[in-house]
Amino acid sequence: MKLLSDIIFLKRLVLLTIVSIPALASSVFSSTQQVVPQVDTTKRSSIKPGLKSNPADTSKSSDKIEYSAKDSTKVDKKEGVIYLYGRARVVYQGLELDADYITYNTKTHQIFASGKHDAKGKYVGRPIFKMPGQGSSLADSLRYNTETAAGKIYGVFTEQEGGFFSGGLAKKQPDDEIHSKGQTYSTCNLPHPHFGIHITKGIVTENQIITGPVYLKIEDIPLPIGLPFAFFPKPNKKSSGIILPSPGEDYTRGFFLRDGGYYMGFSDYFDAKLIGSIYTGGSYDLNLTSTYTKRYKYNGNIALSYSSIVTGSEGTKNFGRQKPFAINWSHSQNANANPGSTLSASVNIRTSSYNSLTAAGNTYDPVALSQSILGSSVNYSKQLFGDLFNLSLAARVNQDVSRKTVDLTLPDINLTMSRNIFPFASPNRVGDPRWYEKISFGYGMISSNAVTSADSLLFKRQTLNKFRNGVQHNIPIQMNFNVLKYFNFGTSVTYRETWHFQSIKKTFIRPTGSSTTDLSRIDTIPGFNRYGTYSIGGSIGTKIYSTAQFTKLGNLKAIRHVMSPNITFNYQPDFSDPKMGNYLVARYADGKTVPSSKRADGTYDMDVNGNALKPLTYARQEGLLYGGAPSGRSANLGFSLQNTVEAKVAVPNDTTGKGEKKIPIINNLSISTNYNFLAKRFKLSPIGVTGSTPFTPKFQVNYGATFNPYLVERDSLLNGRSTQVAPFVVDKYVWQRGKLPRMTSFNLSFDYSLNPEALKRKNINQQDQREQNIQKGMTPEQAEAMALVSRDPNAFVDFKIPWNFAFRYAFNYNTNDAGDQARYTNSLSFNGDANITPKWKVTFNSGWDFQTKNFTQTTFGIYRDLHCWDMSFSWVPFGTYQSYSVDIKVKASVLQDLKLSKRKNYYTRY
């Protein structure tokens, strides 16, 4: 296996050399072209020394040589040579040249520039040259002929699109050919790089590059990997080409050729890459990725993955073929591209078996591997009529991988007013508004078209016929004012209009045999139907402040308690009366009505004449998108009380002696409940409590609970031949018997980081940086580089943070209304990292599953900073995805294939 890994590594280096040289050569020779202006040699006799080679360009060129020196200037009139010493500078026809020593021979028209050795023997003051619109380049020395426009550069060092060129000699010929010898390309930014691709010699013309031997050097050691010669086209734009695959062996799938395909460079703003893998066991993978961008407008990427994987051994019952696929699309719009409208997309769709069969696309991402709910959306929003209305359109897909179901919404429309309007307000009002001028109107509309289906049946005809759609309009009318100076009072009337484009008809079937349960058949009838509802409400609220001052409790000076009570009232009539047309009377197949009060033994409550007390009714919109009209009258009185407690303490170290600070004790402890005056039973709703308590600025505990205020009694029920005691809730309050409300749910959660600055830096790297790139606009190369960084966890290793440890805990407790059937869930996750040395960092990520009493997926990592290289080790020591990987690679994304990798995949057992 080691031999196979070495062969793969050598193959990749050769491939890298073949693929990379055109771009490298193009960049390195363009740096020498900055030094000398282009000259038409067929007209060279008409060019006089000291004159511009392009007389038409008078804006950026000078027909004279301008020179200066910091230390001294010497002129040899006999030889015609000008000597410049110490921070010398020459400007000629757009060329800017700075060096410690420069000479200009007026007879031979030669400019020579170099540095000097200081007292310690260090070579300083190297020539720095620059052409208009180009970057600066550094050299050991250079010669330039102002008449022929030919020149030589010795030991050049320049940066070109993330790479650095150093050493060697570059010479520009009068016919615009450039000859190069002994130059090295590397992504290492040191003048003496740790590694590089060495170009022994080469010739560059306008459309092609011809080189002699090229090979790879690491720490100045030439490797026996290279090419004797090469011939490359020299396009000035992206070009398409073949991507050679990597050979190898997989224990379960056989020998393979992996990640081979074709790159399509359609333009500088749009490209695509189609790669695939094939295995001798019959499996194969296909991947299509594409990036696109429009500077200062938008950018995005698309990734389509499809696999056909053979599982099991042929001839066994486990043998079969699975075909998982995944679709990913991300689109971002520059915030300033189109003010008033935005378009964004985040699509993540995959089959339920994709992550498990492909290890999350061979990323081994623990978050993706444990993710059971996938959400995707495409959103468009626009402001209408100035900024009065906001329109948003969305398409959403929520996928439950564990249940293999999909909720599809296409489209989802939301139209709302950004602010209410006051139709009775006078535009020329002076003084306080009258009561009717405080009346405001609003409007909101939602519309959806949705369906829920098994993922395997999503695009079947029977599923497409089950789409539920509708439109709902909301018109709130509000008026707010103050009462007795300290109370905020508000009233509202809300009208809601609901439209559906289907209705249902329900037919009941009498039970047969020993069954006592009626059966029903539901028919969906197409056609427009509507219903309208309204409600009347009001609210009143205030704030109560109380402060306790202390003088003899040390640094504690005061405790402040702020209470915010709020009372709401809402009335809604009964819309289930069959006379309104929203509800229908339930009937059996023989036409008789279905009684509503059915006993457990299958009999019905009757009046004195033997008739059912009330027939059963059902809503015509039951089960549709927005459901049917609400049934039953309600008059709800809601109550909530919010509490905030904080302390004021003295700061002993304050230099003024009067320093104080506020410390929060309780943040928003809220108690709420609701009472329905018109309910026949159980008028009081459960009591809810939520809140949070900060113990330190870094540590806060969030909690919540629900309490049931009704008594529980127990009765004996005959279950077969045994008698069981079953609890049930009765319509009596617990305080009638001197008890407190019963807790039916409780939740608690907290997270803590011993170094929160680490999390802050990581969020900046992963989120804010992405937004900054959108604002600035990126080229396709930059977008691809950022995508690679986002997929590489090592890209976020920050050696400025010596260590970090963070954890999160969550606990949930639930029971039924009677307080039985308690269910507990709690989870703990933790992660951290530490610098062993300034160049070594270790990381870990794990958790504890309290139900299985075992660790969740655990990952250990080691990272070594090698300046322009890095080394990383990742290990999943146990569990389903047990695996490890070792990577030594160049940091720069432009040479991402220059790496050595050793992996043991989770499906490989050797």
PDB file of C-alpha atoms in Angstrom, residues 578-818:
ATOM      1  CA  PRO A 578     -73.865  25.163   9.585  1.00  0.00           C
ATOM      2  CA  LYS A 579     -75.941  28.227   8.628  1.00  0.00           C
ATOM      3  CA  MET A 580     -72.687  30.052   7.776  1.00  0.00           C
ATOM      4  CA  GLY A 581     -71.785  27.353   5.252  1.00  0.00           C
ATOM      5  CA  ASN A 582     -68.345  26.651   6.745  1.00  0.00           C
ATOM      6  CA  TYR A 583     -69.365  23.360   8.384  1.00  0.00           C
ATOM      7  CA  LEU A 584     -71.437  20.454   7.050  1.00  0.00           C
ATOM      8  CA  VAL A 585     -73.510  17.888   8.922  1.00  0.00           C
ATOM      9  CA  ALA A 586     -71.822  14.483   8.975  1.00  0.00           C
ATOM     10  CA  ARG A 587     -73.889  11.682   7.436  1.00  0.00           C
ATOM     11  CA  TYR A 588     -73.621   7.962   6.975  1.00  0.00           C
ATOM     12  CA  ALA A 589     -73.663   6.402   3.531  1.00  0.00           C
ATOM     13  CA  ASP A 590     -77.409   5.748   3.936  1.00  0.00           C
ATOM     14  CA  GLY A 591     -78.045   9.467   4.494  1.00  0.00           C
ATOM     15  CA  LYS A 592     -78.640   9.431   8.249  1.00  0.00           C
ATOM     16  CA  THR A 593     -76.803  11.963  10.415  1.00  0.00           C
ATOM     17  CA  VAL A 594     -73.917  10.951  12.640  1.00  0.00           C
ATOM     18  CA  PRO A 595     -74.424  11.742  16.371  1.00  0.00           C
ATOM     19  CA  SER A 596     -71.650  13.797  17.956  1.00  0.00           C
ATOM     20  CA  SER A 597     -71.728  12.282  21.468  1.00  0.00           C
ATOM     21  CA  LYS A 598     -70.648   8.681  21.164  1.00  0.00           C
ATOM     22  CA  ARG A 599     -69.917   6.559  24.229  1.00  0.00           C
ATOM     23  CA  ALA A 600     -67.001   4.174  24.554  1.00  0.00           C
ATOM     24  CA  ASP A 601     -69.306   1.151  24.141  1.00  0.00           C
ATOM     25  CA  GLY A 602     -70.582   2.435  20.791  1.00  0.00           C
ATOM     26  CA  THR A 603     -73.943   3.839  22.019  1.00  0.00           C
ATOM     27  CA  TYR A 604     -75.006   7.473  21.909  1.00  0.00           C
ATOM     28  CA  ASP A 605     -76.400  10.032  24.305  1.00  0.00           C
ATOM     29  CA  MET A 606     -80.146  10.459  23.543  1.00  0.00           C
ATOM     30  CA  ASP A 607     -82.821  12.901  24.518  1.00  0.00           C
ATOM     31  CA  VAL A 608     -86.146  11.855  26.048  1.00  0.00           C
ATOM     32  CA  ASN A 609     -87.501  11.037  22.587  1.00  0.00           C
ATOM     33  CA  GLY A 610     -84.604   8.730  21.746  1.00  0.00           C
ATOM     34  CA  ASN A 611     -82.941  11.116  19.307  1.00  0.00           C
ATOM     35  CA  ALA A 612     -79.290  12.076  19.266  1.00  0.00           C
ATOM     36  CA  LEU A 613     -78.720  15.314  21.151  1.00  0.00           C
ATOM     37  CA  LYS A 614     -76.644  16.946  18.389  1.00  0.00           C
ATOM     38  CA  PRO A 615     -75.411  15.750  14.990  1.00  0.00           C
ATOM     39  CA  LEU A 616     -71.684  15.699  14.237  1.00  0.00           C
ATOM     40  CA  THR A 617     -70.348  18.444  11.943  1.00  0.00           C
ATOM     41  CA  TYR A 618     -67.058  18.894  10.118  1.00  0.00           C
ATOM     42  CA  ALA A 619     -65.355  21.794   8.350  1.00  0.00           C
ATOM     43  CA  ARG A 620     -65.408  21.842   4.549  1.00  0.00           C
ATOM     44  CA  GLN A 621     -61.745  22.948   4.648  1.00  0.00           C
ATOM     45  CA  GLU A 622     -60.638  20.332   7.180  1.00  0.00           C
ATOM     46  CA  GLY A 623     -57.098  19.133   6.426  1.00  0.00           C
ATOM     47  CA  LEU A 624     -56.495  21.791   3.776  1.00  0.00           C
ATOM     48  CA  LEU A 625     -53.593  24.233   3.825  1.00  0.00           C
ATOM     49  CA  TYR A 626     -55.013  26.741   6.327  1.00  0.00           C
ATOM     50  CA  GLY A 627     -57.633  24.458   7.852  1.00  0.00           C
ATOM     51  CA  GLY A 628     -61.264  25.223   8.469  1.00  0.00           C
ATOM     52  CA  ALA A 629     -62.921  28.103  10.270  1.00  0.00           C
ATOM     53  CA  PRO A 630     -62.482  27.984  14.074  1.00  0.00           C
ATOM     54  CA  SER A 631     -65.312  26.336  15.992  1.00  0.00           C
ATOM     55  CA  GLY A 632     -66.747  27.480  19.280  1.00  0.00           C
ATOM     56  CA  ARG A 633     -66.854  30.914  20.829  1.00  0.00           C
ATOM     57  CA  SER A 634     -63.913  32.140  22.833  1.00  0.00           C
ATOM     58  CA  ALA A 635     -63.373  35.061  25.166  1.00  0.00           C
ATOM     59  CA  ASN A 636     -59.779  34.869  26.323  1.00  0.00           C
ATOM     60  CA  LEU A 637     -58.177  36.914  29.043  1.00  0.00           C
ATOM     61  CA  GLY A 638     -54.417  36.601  28.882  1.00  0.00           C
ATOM     62  CA  PHE A 639     -51.959  37.584  31.567  1.00  0.00           C
ATOM     63  CA  SER A 640     -48.169  37.827  31.442  1.00  0.00           C
ATOM     64  CA  LEU A 641     -45.609  39.195  33.852  1.00  0.00           C
ATOM     65  CA  GLN A 642     -42.014  39.860  32.868  1.00  0.00           C
ATOM     66  CA  ASN A 643     -39.349  40.370  35.533  1.00  0.00           C
ATOM     67  CA  THR A 644     -35.829  41.729  35.360  1.00  0.00           C
ATOM     68  CA  VAL A 645     -33.562  41.901  38.388  1.00  0.00           C
ATOM     69  CA  GLU A 646     -30.156  43.522  38.488  1.00  0.00           C
ATOM     70  CA  ALA A 647     -27.727  44.580  41.193  1.00  0.00           C
ATOM     71  CA  LYS A 648     -25.583  47.675  41.519  1.00  0.00           C
ATOM     72  CA  VAL A 649     -22.181  47.051  43.091  1.00  0.00           C
ATOM     73  CA  ALA A 650     -19.220  49.253  43.865  1.00  0.00           C
ATOM     74  CA  VAL A 651     -15.956  48.824  41.979  1.00  0.00           C
ATOM     75  CA  PRO A 652     -13.172  48.978  44.611  1.00  0.00           C
ATOM     76  CA  ASN A 653     -10.359  49.441  42.073  1.00  0.00           C
ATOM     77  CA  ASP A 654     -11.924  52.528  40.527  1.00  0.00           C
ATOM     78  CA  THR A 655      -9.533  55.478  40.878  1.00  0.00           C
ATOM     79  CA  THR A 656     -12.337  57.972  41.626  1.00  0.00           C
ATOM     80  CA  GLY A 657     -13.648  55.919  44.533  1.00  0.00           C
ATOM     81  CA  LYS A 658     -17.187  56.241  43.171  1.00  0.00           C
ATOM     82  CA  GLY A 659     -17.143  53.583  40.473  1.00  0.00           C
ATOM     83  CA  GLU A 660     -20.220  51.396  40.150  1.00  0.00           C
ATOM     84  CA  LYS A 661     -21.407  48.733  37.745  1.00  0.00           C
ATOM     85  CA  LYS A 662     -24.631  46.854  37.085  1.00  0.00           C
ATOM     86  CA  ILE A 663     -24.750  43.069  37.301  1.00  0.00           C
ATOM     87  CA  PRO A 664     -27.808  41.264  35.836  1.00  0.00           C
ATOM     88  CA  ILE A 665     -29.293  38.628  38.132  1.00  0.00           C
ATOM     89  CA  ILE A 666     -32.401  37.543  36.198  1.00  0.00           C
ATOM     90  CA  ASN A 667     -33.028  38.316  32.553  1.00  0.00           C
ATOM     91  CA  ASN A 668     -36.663  38.332  31.493  1.00  0.00           C
ATOM     92  CA  LEU A 669     -38.295  35.842  33.846  1.00  0.00           C
ATOM     93  CA  SER A 670     -41.729  35.590  32.250  1.00  0.00           C
ATOM     94  CA  ILE A 671     -44.917  34.005  33.612  1.00  0.00           C
ATOM     95  CA  SER A 672     -47.963  33.696  31.353  1.00  0.00           C
ATOM     96  CA  THR A 673     -51.339  31.990  31.165  1.00  0.00           C
ATOM     97  CA  ASN A 674     -54.765  32.376  29.568  1.00  0.00           C
ATOM     98  CA  TYR A 675     -58.391  32.092  30.741  1.00  0.00           C
ATOM     99  CA  ASN A 676     -61.287  31.371  28.337  1.00  0.00           C
ATOM    100  CA  PHE A 677     -64.561  32.579  29.864  1.00  0.00           C
ATOM    101  CA  LEU A 678     -66.709  30.772  27.260  1.00  0.00           C
ATOM    102  CA  ALA A 679     -65.031  27.362  27.427  1.00  0.00           C
ATOM    103  CA  LYS A 680     -67.237  24.623  28.853  1.00  0.00           C
ATOM    104  CA  ARG A 681     -64.370  22.933  30.681  1.00  0.00           C
ATOM    105  CA  PHE A 682     -60.772  23.643  31.583  1.00  0.00           C
ATOM    106  CA  LYS A 683     -61.065  27.398  31.193  1.00  0.00           C
ATOM    107  CA  LEU A 684     -57.550  28.091  32.514  1.00  0.00           C
ATOM    108  CA  SER A 685     -54.634  27.216  30.242  1.00  0.00           C
ATOM    109  CA  PRO A 686     -51.380  25.718  31.555  1.00  0.00           C
ATOM    110  CA  ILE A 687     -49.007  28.215  33.155  1.00  0.00           C
ATOM    111  CA  GLY A 688     -45.761  28.838  31.285  1.00  0.00           C
ATOM    112  CA  VAL A 689     -42.506  30.083  32.784  1.00  0.00           C
ATOM    113  CA  THR A 690     -39.354  31.061  30.848  1.00  0.00           C
ATOM    114  CA  GLY A 691     -36.224  32.904  31.843  1.00  0.00           C
ATOM    115  CA  SER A 692     -32.455  33.087  31.926  1.00  0.00           C
ATOM    116  CA  THR A 693     -29.872  33.747  34.618  1.00  0.00           C
ATOM    117  CA  PRO A 694     -26.368  35.039  33.813  1.00  0.00           C
ATOM    118  CA  PHE A 695     -23.793  33.840  36.334  1.00  0.00           C
ATOM    119  CA  THR A 696     -20.860  35.485  34.590  1.00  0.00           C
ATOM    120  CA  PRO A 697     -20.522  37.543  31.405  1.00  0.00           C
ATOM    121  CA  LYS A 698     -19.497  34.279  29.707  1.00  0.00           C
ATOM    122  CA  PHE A 699     -21.963  31.880  31.317  1.00  0.00           C
ATOM    123  CA  GLN A 700     -25.784  32.040  31.182  1.00  0.00           C
ATOM    124  CA  VAL A 701     -28.395  29.391  31.958  1.00  0.00           C
ATOM    125  CA  ASN A 702     -31.683  29.352  30.007  1.00  0.00           C
ATOM    126  CA  TYR A 703     -34.699  27.534  31.435  1.00  0.00           C
ATOM    127  CA  GLY A 704     -38.428  27.066  30.962  1.00  0.00           C
ATOM    128  CA  ALA A 705     -41.287  25.056  32.442  1.00  0.00           C
ATOM    129  CA  THR A 706     -45.031  24.362  32.037  1.00  0.00           C
ATOM    130  CA  PHE A 707     -47.397  23.802  34.964  1.00  0.00           C
ATOM    131  CA  ASN A 708     -50.857  22.191  34.840  1.00  0.00           C
ATOM    132  CA  PRO A 709     -53.332  23.771  37.307  1.00  0.00           C
ATOM    133  CA  TYR A 710     -55.903  20.900  37.338  1.00  0.00           C
ATOM    134  CA  LEU A 711     -56.317  17.982  39.719  1.00  0.00           C
ATOM    135  CA  VAL A 712     -55.626  14.398  38.779  1.00  0.00           C
ATOM    136  CA  GLU A 713     -57.842  11.577  39.970  1.00  0.00           C
ATOM    137  CA  ARG A 714     -57.477   7.868  39.411  1.00  0.00           C
ATOM    138  CA  ASP A 715     -60.087   5.327  38.464  1.00  0.00           C
ATOM    139  CA  SER A 716     -60.075   1.570  37.980  1.00  0.00           C
ATOM    140  CA  LEU A 717     -60.497   0.316  34.422  1.00  0.00           C
ATOM    141  CA  LEU A 718     -61.080  -3.274  33.349  1.00  0.00           C
ATOM    142  CA  ASN A 719     -58.470  -4.231  30.769  1.00  0.00           C
ATOM    143  CA  GLY A 720     -59.165  -7.794  29.700  1.00  0.00           C
ATOM    144  CA  ARG A 721     -59.124  -9.892  32.845  1.00  0.00           C
ATOM    145  CA  SER A 722     -57.036  -7.433  34.869  1.00  0.00           C
ATOM    146  CA  THR A 723     -57.948  -4.190  36.525  1.00  0.00           C
ATOM    147  CA  GLN A 724     -55.712  -1.154  36.032  1.00  0.00           C
ATOM    148  CA  VAL A 725     -55.743   2.169  37.837  1.00  0.00           C
ATOM    149  CA  ALA A 726     -55.662   4.967  35.245  1.00  0.00           C
ATOM    150  CA  PRO A 727     -55.135   8.668  36.055  1.00  0.00           C
ATOM    151  CA  PHE A 728     -57.275  11.345  34.422  1.00  0.00           C
ATOM    152  CA  VAL A 729     -57.497  15.127  34.691  1.00  0.00           C
ATOM    153  CA  VAL A 730     -60.623  16.638  36.276  1.00  0.00           C
ATOM    154  CA  ASP A 731     -61.946  20.171  35.956  1.00  0.00           C
ATOM    155  CA  LYS A 732     -60.895  21.247  39.446  1.00  0.00           C
ATOM    156  CA  TYR A 733     -57.971  23.424  40.416  1.00  0.00           C
ATOM    157  CA  VAL A 734     -55.152  22.016  42.525  1.00  0.00           C
ATOM    158  CA  TRP A 735     -55.205  24.940  44.956  1.00  0.00           C
ATOM    159  CA  GLN A 736     -58.745  23.930  45.941  1.00  0.00           C
ATOM    160  CA  ARG A 737     -57.029  21.096  47.794  1.00  0.00           C
ATOM    161  CA  GLY A 738     -54.062  23.121  48.961  1.00  0.00           C
ATOM    162  CA  LYS A 739     -51.650  21.920  46.280  1.00  0.00           C
ATOM    163  CA  LEU A 740     -49.402  23.678  43.784  1.00  0.00           C
ATOM    164  CA  PRO A 741     -49.717  23.317  39.986  1.00  0.00           C
ATOM    165  CA  ARG A 742     -48.093  20.193  38.572  1.00  0.00           C
ATOM    166  CA  MET A 743     -45.005  20.545  36.365  1.00  0.00           C
ATOM    167  CA  THR A 744     -45.506  18.744  33.028  1.00  0.00           C
ATOM    168  CA  SER A 745     -42.421  19.982  31.173  1.00  0.00           C
ATOM    169  CA  PHE A 746     -39.063  21.478  31.982  1.00  0.00           C
ATOM    170  CA  ASN A 747     -36.063  22.439  29.863  1.00  0.00           C
ATOM    171  CA  LEU A 748     -32.638  23.772  30.721  1.00  0.00           C
ATOM    172  CA  SER A 749     -29.662  24.585  28.545  1.00  0.00           C
ATOM    173  CA  PHE A 750     -26.370  26.406  28.762  1.00  0.00           C
ATOM    174  CA  ASP A 751     -23.128  26.688  26.867  1.00  0.00           C
ATOM    175  CA  TYR A 752     -19.763  27.929  27.984  1.00  0.00           C
ATOM    176  CA  SER A 753     -16.455  28.712  26.391  1.00  0.00           C
ATOM    177  CA  LEU A 754     -13.344  29.095  28.477  1.00  0.00           C
ATOM    178  CA  ASN A 755     -11.973  31.236  25.669  1.00  0.00           C
ATOM    179  CA  PRO A 756     -14.901  32.950  23.913  1.00  0.00           C
ATOM    180  CA  GLU A 757     -12.527  35.000  21.763  1.00  0.00           C
ATOM    181  CA  ALA A 758     -11.771  31.772  19.891  1.00  0.00           C
ATOM    182  CA  LEU A 759     -15.407  31.344  18.910  1.00  0.00           C
ATOM    183  CA  LYS A 760     -15.594  34.976  17.908  1.00  0.00           C
ATOM    184  CA  ARG A 761     -12.605  34.618  15.584  1.00  0.00           C
ATOM    185  CA  LYS A 762     -14.007  31.442  14.083  1.00  0.00           C
ATOM    186  CA  ASN A 763     -17.369  33.100  13.371  1.00  0.00           C
ATOM    187  CA  ILE A 764     -15.565  35.968  11.652  1.00  0.00           C
ATOM    188  CA  ASN A 765     -13.652  33.486   9.480  1.00  0.00           C
ATOM    189  CA  GLN A 766     -16.673  31.440   8.481  1.00  0.00           C
ATOM    190  CA  GLN A 767     -19.502  33.990   8.278  1.00  0.00           C
ATOM    191  CA  ASP A 768     -18.392  37.617   8.215  1.00  0.00           C
ATOM    192  CA  GLN A 769     -15.638  36.913   5.714  1.00  0.00           C
ATOM    193  CA  ARG A 770     -18.202  35.443   3.338  1.00  0.00           C
ATOM    194  CA  GLU A 771     -20.307  38.614   3.565  1.00  0.00           C
ATOM    195  CA  GLN A 772     -17.254  40.806   3.024  1.00  0.00           C
ATOM    196  CA  ASN A 773     -16.385  38.879  -0.125  1.00  0.00           C
ATOM    197  CA  ILE A 774     -19.894  39.395  -1.436  1.00  0.00           C
ATOM    198  CA  GLN A 775     -19.606  43.125  -0.831  1.00  0.00           C
ATOM    199  CA  LYS A 776     -16.245  43.375  -2.582  1.00  0.00           C
ATOM    200  CA  GLY A 777     -17.087  41.057  -5.473  1.00  0.00           C
ATOM    201  CA  MET A 778     -14.826  38.141  -6.350  1.00  0.00           C
ATOM    202  CA  THR A 779     -13.379  36.681  -9.488  1.00  0.00           C
ATOM    203  CA  PRO A 780     -14.202  33.030 -10.246  1.00  0.00           C
ATOM    204  CA  GLU A 781     -10.716  32.025  -9.078  1.00  0.00           C
ATOM    205  CA  GLN A 782     -11.211  33.811  -5.759  1.00  0.00           C
ATOM    206  CA  ALA A 783     -14.659  32.328  -5.324  1.00  0.00           C
ATOM    207  CA  GLU A 784     -13.299  28.845  -5.909  1.00  0.00           C
ATOM    208  CA  ALA A 785     -10.437  29.475  -3.505  1.00  0.00           C
ATOM    209  CA  MET A 786     -12.856  30.609  -0.807  1.00  0.00           C
ATOM    210  CA  ALA A 787     -15.016  27.546  -1.448  1.00  0.00           C
ATOM    211  CA  LEU A 788     -11.983  25.335  -0.899  1.00  0.00           C
ATOM    212  CA  VAL A 789     -11.179  27.162   2.326  1.00  0.00           C
ATOM    213  CA  SER A 790     -14.761  26.704   3.541  1.00  0.00           C
ATOM    214  CA  ARG A 791     -14.509  22.969   2.952  1.00  0.00           C
ATOM    215  CA  ASP A 792     -11.151  22.715   4.734  1.00  0.00           C
ATOM    216  CA  PRO A 793     -11.363  22.764   8.551  1.00  0.00           C
ATOM    217  CA  ASN A 794      -7.650  23.423   8.789  1.00  0.00           C
ATOM    218  CA  ALA A 795      -8.203  26.768   7.116  1.00  0.00           C
ATOM    219  CA  PHE A 796      -9.611  28.031  10.410  1.00  0.00           C
ATOM    220  CA  VAL A 797      -6.670  27.009  12.608  1.00  0.00           C
ATOM    221  CA  ASP A 798      -5.707  30.154  14.494  1.00  0.00           C
ATOM    222  CA  PHE A 799      -2.352  29.962  16.249  1.00  0.00           C
ATOM    223  CA  LYS A 800      -2.966  33.331  17.911  1.00  0.00           C
ATOM    224  CA  ILE A 801      -5.328  31.596  20.363  1.00  0.00           C
ATOM    225  CA  PRO A 802      -3.297  29.409  22.759  1.00  0.00           C
ATOM    226  CA  TRP A 803      -6.187  27.175  23.833  1.00  0.00           C
ATOM    227  CA  ASN A 804      -9.961  26.901  23.910  1.00  0.00           C
ATOM    228  CA  PHE A 805     -12.552  24.609  25.444  1.00  0.00           C
ATOM    229  CA  ALA A 806     -16.299  24.923  24.859  1.00  0.00           C
ATOM    230  CA  PHE A 807     -19.270  22.767  25.735  1.00  0.00           C
ATOM    231  CA  ARG A 808     -23.063  22.832  25.512  1.00  0.00           C
ATOM    232  CA  TYR A 809     -25.629  20.986  27.623  1.00  0.00           C
ATOM    233  CA  ALA A 810     -29.386  20.635  27.091  1.00  0.00           C
ATOM    234  CA  PHE A 811     -31.964  18.840  29.270  1.00  0.00           C
ATOM    235  CA  ASN A 812     -35.674  18.266  28.516  1.00  0.00           C
ATOM    236  CA  TYR A 813     -38.368  16.675  30.673  1.00  0.00           C
ATOM    237  CA  ASN A 814     -41.963  16.026  29.513  1.00  0.00           C
ATOM    238  CA  THR A 815     -45.028  14.197  30.829  1.00  0.00           C
ATOM    239  CA  ASN A 816     -48.644  13.888  29.761  1.00  0.00           C
ATOM    240  CA  ASP A 817     -51.328  16.135  31.292  1.00  0.00           C
ATOM    241  CA  ALA A 818     -51.814  13.709  34.182  1.00  0.00           C
TER     242      ALA A 818
END
